[in-house]
GROMACS .gro file of C-alpha atoms in nm:
model
  163
    1MET     CA    1   1.327  -2.353  -0.408
    2ASP     CA    2   0.960  -2.224  -0.464
    3ILE     CA    3   0.900  -1.878  -0.339
    4PHE     CA    4   0.656  -1.977  -0.064
    5GLU     CA    5   0.808  -2.352   0.001
    6SER     CA    6   1.011  -2.244   0.325
    7THR     CA    7   0.714  -2.051   0.479
    8GLU     CA    8   0.492  -2.355   0.399
    9LYS     CA    9   0.732  -2.587   0.565
   10ARG     CA   10   0.756  -2.393   0.885
   11MET     CA   11   0.356  -2.391   0.881
   12GLN     CA   12   0.338  -2.759   0.847
   13GLN     CA   13   0.600  -2.776   1.143
   14LEU     CA   14   0.365  -2.550   1.357
   15LYS     CA   15   0.050  -2.781   1.253
   16ARG     CA   16   0.251  -3.076   1.371
   17ARG     CA   17   0.332  -2.918   1.700
   18ILE     CA   18  -0.004  -2.764   1.754
   19PRO     CA   19  -0.257  -2.962   1.618
   20GLU     CA   20  -0.526  -2.699   1.672
   21PHE     CA   21  -0.325  -2.456   1.446
   22PRO     CA   22  -0.540  -2.337   1.163
   23LEU     CA   23  -0.315  -2.403   0.888
   24GLU     CA   24  -0.533  -2.286   0.585
   25PRO     CA   25  -0.628  -1.940   0.719
   26MET     CA   26  -0.251  -1.888   0.844
   27ARG     CA   27  -0.133  -1.979   0.506
   28LEU     CA   28  -0.349  -1.722   0.339
   29MET     CA   29  -0.230  -1.450   0.582
   30ARG     CA   30   0.129  -1.536   0.512
   31LEU     CA   31   0.066  -1.543   0.168
   32THR     CA   32  -0.108  -1.198   0.187
   33HIS     CA   33   0.182  -1.063   0.356
   34HIS     CA   34   0.445  -1.201   0.105
   35ILE     CA   35   0.241  -1.047  -0.200
   36GLN     CA   36   0.221  -0.718  -0.004
   37LYS     CA   37   0.574  -0.693   0.081
   38THR     CA   38   0.666  -0.814  -0.322
   39MET     CA   39   0.441  -0.551  -0.448
   40ARG     CA   40   0.597  -0.287  -0.247
   41ASP     CA   41   0.929  -0.390  -0.321
   42VAL     CA   42   0.840  -0.390  -0.713
   43SER     CA   43   0.697  -0.061  -0.685
   44ASN     CA   44   0.983   0.101  -0.484
   45ALA     CA   45   1.230  -0.025  -0.754
   46ALA     CA   46   1.011   0.126  -1.003
   47LEU     CA   47   1.009   0.470  -0.800
   48LYS     CA   48   1.374   0.479  -0.713
   49ASP     CA   49   1.490   0.690  -1.015
   50HIS     CA   50   1.262   0.966  -0.897
   51HIS     CA   51   1.375   0.942  -0.540
   52LEU     CA   52   1.051   0.826  -0.418
   53HIS     CA   53   0.937   0.517  -0.195
   54ASP     CA   54   0.614   0.382  -0.128
   55GLY     CA   55   0.530   0.588   0.153
   56ASN     CA   56   0.559   0.917  -0.025
   57TYR     CA   57   0.432   0.779  -0.343
   58ILE     CA   58   0.108   0.690  -0.176
   59VAL     CA   59   0.072   1.036  -0.014
   60LEU     CA   60   0.107   1.207  -0.350
   61SER     CA   61  -0.110   0.963  -0.531
   62VAL     CA   62  -0.375   1.023  -0.257
   63LEU     CA   63  -0.352   1.384  -0.289
   64TYR     CA   64  -0.369   1.371  -0.687
   65GLY     CA   65  -0.690   1.158  -0.659
   66SER     CA   66  -0.833   1.410  -0.390
   67GLU     CA   67  -1.091   1.677  -0.502
   68ASP     CA   68  -0.865   1.990  -0.570
   69GLU     CA   69  -0.569   1.765  -0.494
   70THR     CA   70  -0.591   1.867  -0.140
   71SER     CA   71  -0.674   1.698   0.191
   72THR     CA   72  -0.667   1.758   0.552
   73ALA     CA   73  -0.376   1.593   0.747
   74SER     CA   74  -0.630   1.355   0.920
   75ALA     CA   75  -0.804   1.246   0.612
   76LEU     CA   76  -0.477   1.193   0.445
   77GLY     CA   77  -0.352   0.986   0.712
   78LEU     CA   78  -0.669   0.766   0.698
   79ALA     CA   79  -0.641   0.727   0.332
   80CYS     CA   80  -0.295   0.631   0.330
   81HIS     CA   81  -0.315   0.415   0.652
   82GLU     CA   82  -0.027   0.596   0.813
   83LYS     CA   83   0.013   0.704   1.180
   84PRO     CA   84   0.015   1.064   1.228
   85ALA     CA   85   0.390   1.061   1.340
   86ASN     CA   86   0.492   0.877   1.009
   87LEU     CA   87   0.259   1.104   0.781
   88THR     CA   88   0.424   1.411   0.922
   89ARG     CA   89   0.770   1.240   0.836
   90VAL     CA   90   0.646   1.171   0.498
   91CYS     CA   91   0.505   1.526   0.448
   92ASN     CA   92   0.821   1.695   0.583
   93GLU     CA   93   1.026   1.512   0.307
   94LEU     CA   94   0.774   1.608   0.035
   95GLU     CA   95   0.758   1.957   0.126
   96ALA     CA   96   1.126   1.994   0.159
   97ARG     CA   97   1.116   1.882  -0.198
   98GLY     CA   98   0.870   2.128  -0.303
   99LEU     CA   99   0.617   1.844  -0.387
  100ILE     CA  100   0.350   1.953  -0.137
  101THR     CA  101   0.244   2.254   0.073
  102ARG     CA  102   0.079   2.267   0.413
  103GLY     CA  103  -0.112   2.558   0.562
  104ALA     CA  104  -0.421   2.603   0.793
  105ARG     CA  105  -0.773   2.551   0.678
  106PRO     CA  106  -0.974   2.862   0.637
  107GLY     CA  107  -1.176   2.913   0.919
  108ASP     CA  108  -1.007   2.637   1.124
  109ARG     CA  109  -0.637   2.700   1.224
  110ARG     CA  110  -0.649   2.380   1.400
  111SER     CA  111  -0.689   2.170   1.071
  112VAL     CA  112  -0.371   2.145   0.845
  113MET     CA  113  -0.460   2.117   0.472
  114ILE     CA  114  -0.215   1.952   0.262
  115SER     CA  115  -0.197   2.020  -0.128
  116LEU     CA  116   0.002   1.894  -0.418
  117THR     CA  117   0.229   2.158  -0.601
  118GLU     CA  118   0.262   2.162  -0.969
  119GLU     CA  119   0.597   1.988  -0.936
  120GLY     CA  120   0.429   1.721  -0.711
  121ARG     CA  121   0.141   1.702  -0.971
  122GLU     CA  122   0.403   1.635  -1.255
  123LEU     CA  123   0.587   1.398  -1.048
  124ILE     CA  124   0.300   1.188  -0.963
  125GLU     CA  125   0.175   1.163  -1.327
  126THR     CA  126   0.512   1.025  -1.410
  127ALA     CA  127   0.522   0.783  -1.133
  128LEU     CA  128   0.169   0.652  -1.161
  129PRO     CA  129   0.221   0.463  -1.495
  130LEU     CA  130   0.560   0.336  -1.363
  131VAL     CA  131   0.418   0.166  -1.053
  132TRP     CA  132   0.109   0.030  -1.258
  133ASN     CA  133   0.340  -0.093  -1.540
  134SER     CA  134   0.569  -0.288  -1.298
  135THR     CA  135   0.292  -0.437  -1.081
  136MET     CA  136   0.054  -0.544  -1.326
  137CYS     CA  137   0.207  -0.865  -1.370
  138ALA     CA  138   0.090  -0.986  -1.038
  139TYR     CA  139  -0.238  -1.036  -1.205
  140ASP     CA  140  -0.123  -1.217  -1.542
  141GLY     CA  141  -0.376  -1.470  -1.650
  142PHE     CA  142  -0.646  -1.370  -1.432
  143SER     CA  143  -0.976  -1.323  -1.640
  144ALA     CA  144  -1.204  -1.024  -1.546
  145ASP     CA  145  -1.432  -1.250  -1.338
  146GLU     CA  146  -1.148  -1.387  -1.130
  147LEU     CA  147  -0.997  -1.016  -1.074
  148GLN     CA  148  -1.358  -0.910  -0.967
  149GLN     CA  149  -1.376  -1.240  -0.734
  150LEU     CA  150  -1.037  -1.144  -0.602
  151GLN     CA  151  -1.150  -0.798  -0.522
  152ASP     CA  152  -1.470  -0.901  -0.377
  153MET     CA  153  -1.298  -1.161  -0.130
  154LEU     CA  154  -1.037  -0.884  -0.046
  155VAL     CA  155  -1.281  -0.635   0.060
  156ARG     CA  156  -1.468  -0.893   0.264
  157GLN     CA  157  -1.143  -0.997   0.436
  158LEU     CA  158  -1.061  -0.623   0.500
  159ARG     CA  159  -1.425  -0.563   0.630
  160ASN     CA  160  -1.403  -0.875   0.865
  161LEU     CA  161  -1.069  -0.731   0.997
  162LYS     CA  162  -1.229  -0.393   1.071
  163GLY     CA  163  -1.512  -0.547   1.265
   0.00000   0.00000   0.00000
C-alpha cells in the first residue's frame, strides 16, 4: 500500500460526506504532517546511539548556531518552537548530562542564559552530520531550482500561518 494511500482514501470519504471540504489544501496539510513526522523519526533513529532525540538535538544545534554558543532562554524557546515548560524539561536533561550550562545574564538576574559546554559542542558536531546524512534522501531528485521553489513556497506558507 502506498505510504499516503490510506490517508487519501479517508480524505476522499470526507469530501463525499462534506462537499465543501477543501480537499487539495487539506491534502497538502496532511502531506506536510506526514513529512514532518517521518523526518523526525529518521533523525531520531540517527541520534539514538548518542542518547539524543529531536527536542534536545534542536536545542543543541540552535545553541551551536548562536553567537558565542549562548542564548537567553526566551530566545532559545522561540528558535526551537518550544513552550517554556518543555524547554525547561529539555534543558534540565541536557544540563544533567553536562551538555549545557545555565546562569543569570550579567546585569539582569531575571534573564536566564543557556550556553553550550565543550562536551555539548563535541556532541552536536558529531550529531549534525548524522542527521543531515540520514535526512538528505528526502530531497533526492530535486534540482536546485526545485529546492529553491519548495523553500519559497514553504516560507510563504509559514508566513500565511503566522498572519
